[in-house]
mmCIF file with all atom_site columns, C-alpha atoms in Angstrom:
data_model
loop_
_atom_site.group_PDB
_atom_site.id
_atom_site.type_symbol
_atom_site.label_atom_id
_atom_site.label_alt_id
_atom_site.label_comp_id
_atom_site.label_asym_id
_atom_site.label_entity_id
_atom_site.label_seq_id
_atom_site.pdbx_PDB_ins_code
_atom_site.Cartn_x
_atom_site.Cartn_y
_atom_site.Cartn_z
_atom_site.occupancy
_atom_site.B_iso_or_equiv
_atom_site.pdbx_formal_charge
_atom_site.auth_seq_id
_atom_site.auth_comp_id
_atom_site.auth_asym_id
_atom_site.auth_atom_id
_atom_site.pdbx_PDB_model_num
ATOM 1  C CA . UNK G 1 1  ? -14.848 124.122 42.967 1.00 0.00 ? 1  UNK G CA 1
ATOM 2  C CA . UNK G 1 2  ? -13.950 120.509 43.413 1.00 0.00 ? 2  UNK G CA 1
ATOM 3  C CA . UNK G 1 3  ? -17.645 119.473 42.704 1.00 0.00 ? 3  UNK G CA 1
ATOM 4  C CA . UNK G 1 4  ? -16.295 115.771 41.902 1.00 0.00 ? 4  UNK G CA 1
ATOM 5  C CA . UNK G 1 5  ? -14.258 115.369 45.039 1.00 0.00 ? 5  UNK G CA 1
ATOM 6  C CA . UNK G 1 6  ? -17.045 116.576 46.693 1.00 0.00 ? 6  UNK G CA 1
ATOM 7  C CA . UNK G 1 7  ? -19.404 114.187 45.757 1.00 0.00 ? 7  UNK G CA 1
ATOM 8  C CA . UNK G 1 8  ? -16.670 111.571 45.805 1.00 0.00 ? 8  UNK G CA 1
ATOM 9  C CA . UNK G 1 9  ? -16.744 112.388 49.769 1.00 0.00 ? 9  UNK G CA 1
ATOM 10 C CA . UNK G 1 10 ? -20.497 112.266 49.929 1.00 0.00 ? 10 UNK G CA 1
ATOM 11 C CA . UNK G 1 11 ? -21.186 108.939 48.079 1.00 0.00 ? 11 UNK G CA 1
ATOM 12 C CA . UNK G 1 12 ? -18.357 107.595 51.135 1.00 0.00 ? 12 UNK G CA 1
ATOM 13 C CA . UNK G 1 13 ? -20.456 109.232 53.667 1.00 0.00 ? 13 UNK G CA 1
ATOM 14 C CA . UNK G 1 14 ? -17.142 111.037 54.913 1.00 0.00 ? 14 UNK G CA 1
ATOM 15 C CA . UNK G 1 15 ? -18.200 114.101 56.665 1.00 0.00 ? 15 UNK G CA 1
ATOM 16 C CA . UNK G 1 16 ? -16.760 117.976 55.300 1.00 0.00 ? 16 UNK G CA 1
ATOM 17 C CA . UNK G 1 17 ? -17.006 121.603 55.824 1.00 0.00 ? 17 UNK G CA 1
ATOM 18 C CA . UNK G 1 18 ? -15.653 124.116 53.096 1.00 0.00 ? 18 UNK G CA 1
ATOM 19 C CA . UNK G 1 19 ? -14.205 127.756 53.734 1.00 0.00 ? 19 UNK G CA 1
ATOM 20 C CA . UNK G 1 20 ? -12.701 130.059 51.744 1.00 0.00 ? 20 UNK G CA 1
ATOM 21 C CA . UNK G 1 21 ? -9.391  132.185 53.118 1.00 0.00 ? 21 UNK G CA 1
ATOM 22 C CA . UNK G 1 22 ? -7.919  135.173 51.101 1.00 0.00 ? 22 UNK G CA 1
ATOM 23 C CA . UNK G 1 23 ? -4.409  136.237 52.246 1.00 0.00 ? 23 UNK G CA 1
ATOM 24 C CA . UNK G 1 24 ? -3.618  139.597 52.220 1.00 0.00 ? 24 UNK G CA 1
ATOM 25 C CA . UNK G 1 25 ? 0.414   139.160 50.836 1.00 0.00 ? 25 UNK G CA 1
ATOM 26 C CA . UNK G 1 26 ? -0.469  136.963 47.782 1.00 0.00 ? 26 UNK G CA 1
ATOM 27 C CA . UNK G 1 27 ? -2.392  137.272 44.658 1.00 0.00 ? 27 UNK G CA 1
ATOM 28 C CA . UNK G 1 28 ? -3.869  133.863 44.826 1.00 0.00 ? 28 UNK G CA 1
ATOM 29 C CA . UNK G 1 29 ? -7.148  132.729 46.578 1.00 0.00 ? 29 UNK G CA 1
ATOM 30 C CA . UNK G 1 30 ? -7.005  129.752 49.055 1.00 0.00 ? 30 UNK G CA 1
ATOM 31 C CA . UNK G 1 31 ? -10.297 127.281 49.523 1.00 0.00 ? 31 UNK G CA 1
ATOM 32 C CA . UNK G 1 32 ? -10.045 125.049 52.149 1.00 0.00 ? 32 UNK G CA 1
ATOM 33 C CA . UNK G 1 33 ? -12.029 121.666 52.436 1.00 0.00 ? 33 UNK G CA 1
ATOM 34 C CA . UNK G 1 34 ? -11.710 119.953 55.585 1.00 0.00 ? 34 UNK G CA 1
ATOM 35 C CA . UNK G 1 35 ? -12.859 116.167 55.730 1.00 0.00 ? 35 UNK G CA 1
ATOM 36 C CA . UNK G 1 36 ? -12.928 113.292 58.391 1.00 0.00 ? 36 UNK G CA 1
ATOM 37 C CA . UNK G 1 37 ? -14.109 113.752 60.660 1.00 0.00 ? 37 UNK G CA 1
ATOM 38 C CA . UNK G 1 38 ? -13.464 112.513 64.239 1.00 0.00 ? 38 UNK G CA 1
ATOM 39 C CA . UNK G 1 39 ? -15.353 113.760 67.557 1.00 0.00 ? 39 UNK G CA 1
ATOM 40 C CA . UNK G 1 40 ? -15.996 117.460 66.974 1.00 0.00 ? 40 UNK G CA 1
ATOM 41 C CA . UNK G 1 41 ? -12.472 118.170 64.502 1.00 0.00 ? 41 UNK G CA 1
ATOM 42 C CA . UNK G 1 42 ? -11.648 117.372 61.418 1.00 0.00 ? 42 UNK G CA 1
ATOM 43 C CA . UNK G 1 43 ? -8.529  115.501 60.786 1.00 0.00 ? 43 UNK G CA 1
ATOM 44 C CA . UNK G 1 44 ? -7.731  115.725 56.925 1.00 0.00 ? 44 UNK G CA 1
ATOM 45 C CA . UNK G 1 45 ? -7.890  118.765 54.122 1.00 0.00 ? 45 UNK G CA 1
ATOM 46 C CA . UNK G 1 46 ? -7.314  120.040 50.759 1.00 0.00 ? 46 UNK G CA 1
ATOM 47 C CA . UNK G 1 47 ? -5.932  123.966 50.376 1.00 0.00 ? 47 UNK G CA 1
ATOM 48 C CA . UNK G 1 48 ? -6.554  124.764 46.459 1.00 0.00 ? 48 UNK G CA 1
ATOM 49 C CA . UNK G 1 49 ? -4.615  127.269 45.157 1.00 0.00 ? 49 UNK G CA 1
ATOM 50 C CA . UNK G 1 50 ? -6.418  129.339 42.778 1.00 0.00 ? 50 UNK G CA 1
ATOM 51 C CA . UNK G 1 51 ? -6.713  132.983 40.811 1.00 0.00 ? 51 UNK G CA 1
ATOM 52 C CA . UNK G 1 52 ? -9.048  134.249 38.312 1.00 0.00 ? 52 UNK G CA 1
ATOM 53 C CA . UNK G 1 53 ? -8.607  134.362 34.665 1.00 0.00 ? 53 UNK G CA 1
ATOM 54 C CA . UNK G 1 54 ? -9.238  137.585 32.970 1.00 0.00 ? 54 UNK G CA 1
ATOM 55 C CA . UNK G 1 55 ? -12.473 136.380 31.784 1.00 0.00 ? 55 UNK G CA 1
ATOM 56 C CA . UNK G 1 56 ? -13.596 135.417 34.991 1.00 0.00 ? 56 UNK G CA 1
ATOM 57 C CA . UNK G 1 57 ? -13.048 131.616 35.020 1.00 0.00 ? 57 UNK G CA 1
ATOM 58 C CA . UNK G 1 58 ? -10.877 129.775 38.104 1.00 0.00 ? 58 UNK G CA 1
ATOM 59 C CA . UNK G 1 59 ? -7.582  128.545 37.064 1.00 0.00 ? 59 UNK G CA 1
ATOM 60 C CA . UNK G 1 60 ? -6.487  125.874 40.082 1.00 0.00 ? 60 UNK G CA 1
ATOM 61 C CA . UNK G 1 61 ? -2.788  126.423 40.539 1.00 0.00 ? 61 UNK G CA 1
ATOM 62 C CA . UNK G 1 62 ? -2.072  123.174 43.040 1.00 0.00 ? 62 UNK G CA 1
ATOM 63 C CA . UNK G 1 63 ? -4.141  120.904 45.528 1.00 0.00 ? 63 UNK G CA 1
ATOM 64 C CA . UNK G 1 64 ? -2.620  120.080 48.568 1.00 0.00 ? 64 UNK G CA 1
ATOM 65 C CA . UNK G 1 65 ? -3.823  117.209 50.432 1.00 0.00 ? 65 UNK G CA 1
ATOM 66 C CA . UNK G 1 66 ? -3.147  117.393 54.201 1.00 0.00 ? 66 UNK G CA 1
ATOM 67 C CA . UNK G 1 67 ? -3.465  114.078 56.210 1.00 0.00 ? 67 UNK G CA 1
ATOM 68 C CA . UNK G 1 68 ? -3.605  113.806 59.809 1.00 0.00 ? 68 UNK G CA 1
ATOM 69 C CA . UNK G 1 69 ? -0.400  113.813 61.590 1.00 0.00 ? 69 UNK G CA 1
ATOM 70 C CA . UNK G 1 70 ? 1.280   113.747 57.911 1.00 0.00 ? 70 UNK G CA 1
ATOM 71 C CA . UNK G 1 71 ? 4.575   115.990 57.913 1.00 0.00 ? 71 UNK G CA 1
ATOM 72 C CA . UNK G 1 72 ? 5.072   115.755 53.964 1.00 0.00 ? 72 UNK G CA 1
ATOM 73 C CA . UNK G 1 73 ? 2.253   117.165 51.873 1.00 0.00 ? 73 UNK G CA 1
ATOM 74 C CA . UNK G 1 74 ? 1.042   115.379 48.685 1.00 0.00 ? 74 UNK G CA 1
ATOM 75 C CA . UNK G 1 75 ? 0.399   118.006 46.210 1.00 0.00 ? 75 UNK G CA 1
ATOM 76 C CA . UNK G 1 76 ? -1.770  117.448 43.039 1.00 0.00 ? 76 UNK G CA 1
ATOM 77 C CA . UNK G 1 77 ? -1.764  119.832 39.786 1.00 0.00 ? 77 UNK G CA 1
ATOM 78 C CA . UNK G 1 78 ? -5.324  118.859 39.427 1.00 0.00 ? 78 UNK G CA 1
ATOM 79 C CA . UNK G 1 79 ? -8.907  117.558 40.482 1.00 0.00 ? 79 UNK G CA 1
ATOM 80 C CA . UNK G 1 80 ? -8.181  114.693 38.337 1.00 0.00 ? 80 UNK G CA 1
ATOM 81 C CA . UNK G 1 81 ? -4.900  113.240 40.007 1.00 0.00 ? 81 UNK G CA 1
ATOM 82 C CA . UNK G 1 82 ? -6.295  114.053 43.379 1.00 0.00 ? 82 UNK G CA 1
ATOM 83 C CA . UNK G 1 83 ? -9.639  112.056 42.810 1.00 0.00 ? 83 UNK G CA 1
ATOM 84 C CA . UNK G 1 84 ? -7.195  109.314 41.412 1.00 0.00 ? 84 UNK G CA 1
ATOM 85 C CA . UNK G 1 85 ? -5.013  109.618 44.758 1.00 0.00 ? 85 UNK G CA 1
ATOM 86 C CA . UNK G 1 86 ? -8.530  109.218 46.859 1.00 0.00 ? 86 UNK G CA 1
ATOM 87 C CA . UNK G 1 87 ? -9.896  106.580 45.489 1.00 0.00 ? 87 UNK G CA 1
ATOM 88 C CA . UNK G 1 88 ? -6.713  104.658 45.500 1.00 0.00 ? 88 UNK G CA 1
ATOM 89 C CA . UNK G 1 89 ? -6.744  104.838 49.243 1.00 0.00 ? 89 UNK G CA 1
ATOM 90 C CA . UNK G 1 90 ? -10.336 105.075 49.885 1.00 0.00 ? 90 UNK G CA 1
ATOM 91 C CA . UNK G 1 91 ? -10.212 102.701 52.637 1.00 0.00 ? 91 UNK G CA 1
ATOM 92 C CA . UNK G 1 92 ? -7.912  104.972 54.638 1.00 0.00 ? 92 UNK G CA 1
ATOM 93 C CA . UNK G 1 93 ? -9.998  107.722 54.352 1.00 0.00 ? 93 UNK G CA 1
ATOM 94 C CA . UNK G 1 94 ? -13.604 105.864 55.360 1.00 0.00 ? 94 UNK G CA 1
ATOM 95 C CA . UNK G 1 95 ? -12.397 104.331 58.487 1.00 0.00 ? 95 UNK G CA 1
ATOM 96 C CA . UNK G 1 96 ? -11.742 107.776 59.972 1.00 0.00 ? 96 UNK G CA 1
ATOM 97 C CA . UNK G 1 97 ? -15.717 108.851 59.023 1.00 0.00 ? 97 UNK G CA 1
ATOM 98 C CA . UNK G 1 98 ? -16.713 105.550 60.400 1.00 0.00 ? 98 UNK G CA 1
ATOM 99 C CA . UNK G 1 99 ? -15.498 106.293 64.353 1.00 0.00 ? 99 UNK G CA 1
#
C-alpha cells in the first residue's frame, strides 16, 4: 500500500516507519506511515483509510496527511493527488530529514 509514496520518500532520503491499526468500532482498516524524522520522533504522517473488496483487493477510502504542528488536515481521495501534493512541496518535507 502506497508503494509509490514510499519510494517517493526513499529516493528523498526522508526517514519512515509503517504500522497498521484496526479499530474495533469501525469497519475500515487504518495504515499509518509516519515520516520525518527529527531526533528519535517522527513529525509528519499519512492515516489511509481502507476496506477490502469482496474479492480481496484494497479499496483506499481517503489519505490524510498530518503535518507537524498542522491543526487542519489535508485529505487526498488518492495515491495520485497525494504524490502530486508531495512533490509540490518537496522542499518542506526534506529539510525536516536533513536535521
Amino acid at each position: 500500500m502506497l508503494k509509490r509514496t514510499k519510494v517517493f520518500l526513499r529516493s528523498n532520503k526522508i526517514p519512515y516507519t509503517k504500522e497498521h491499526v484496526n479499530p474495533l468500532m469501525v469497519p475500515e482498516r487504518v495504515y499509518v506511515l509516519k515520516f520525518g524524522k527529527d531526533g528519535d520522533e517522527y513529525l509528519n504522517r499519512f492515516i489511509v483509510e481502507h476496506t477490502y473488496t469482496w474479492t480481496g483487493r484494497i479499496k483506499i477510502n481517503r489519505i490524510t496527511l498530518r503535518l507537524h504542528g498542522q491543526v487542519h488536515p489535508h485529505v487526498f481521495r488518492n495515491e495520485h493527488e497525494l504524490l502530486h501534493y508531495l512533490k509540490k512541496h518537496k522542499d518542506q518535507f526534506t529539510e525536516y530529514s536533513q536535521k
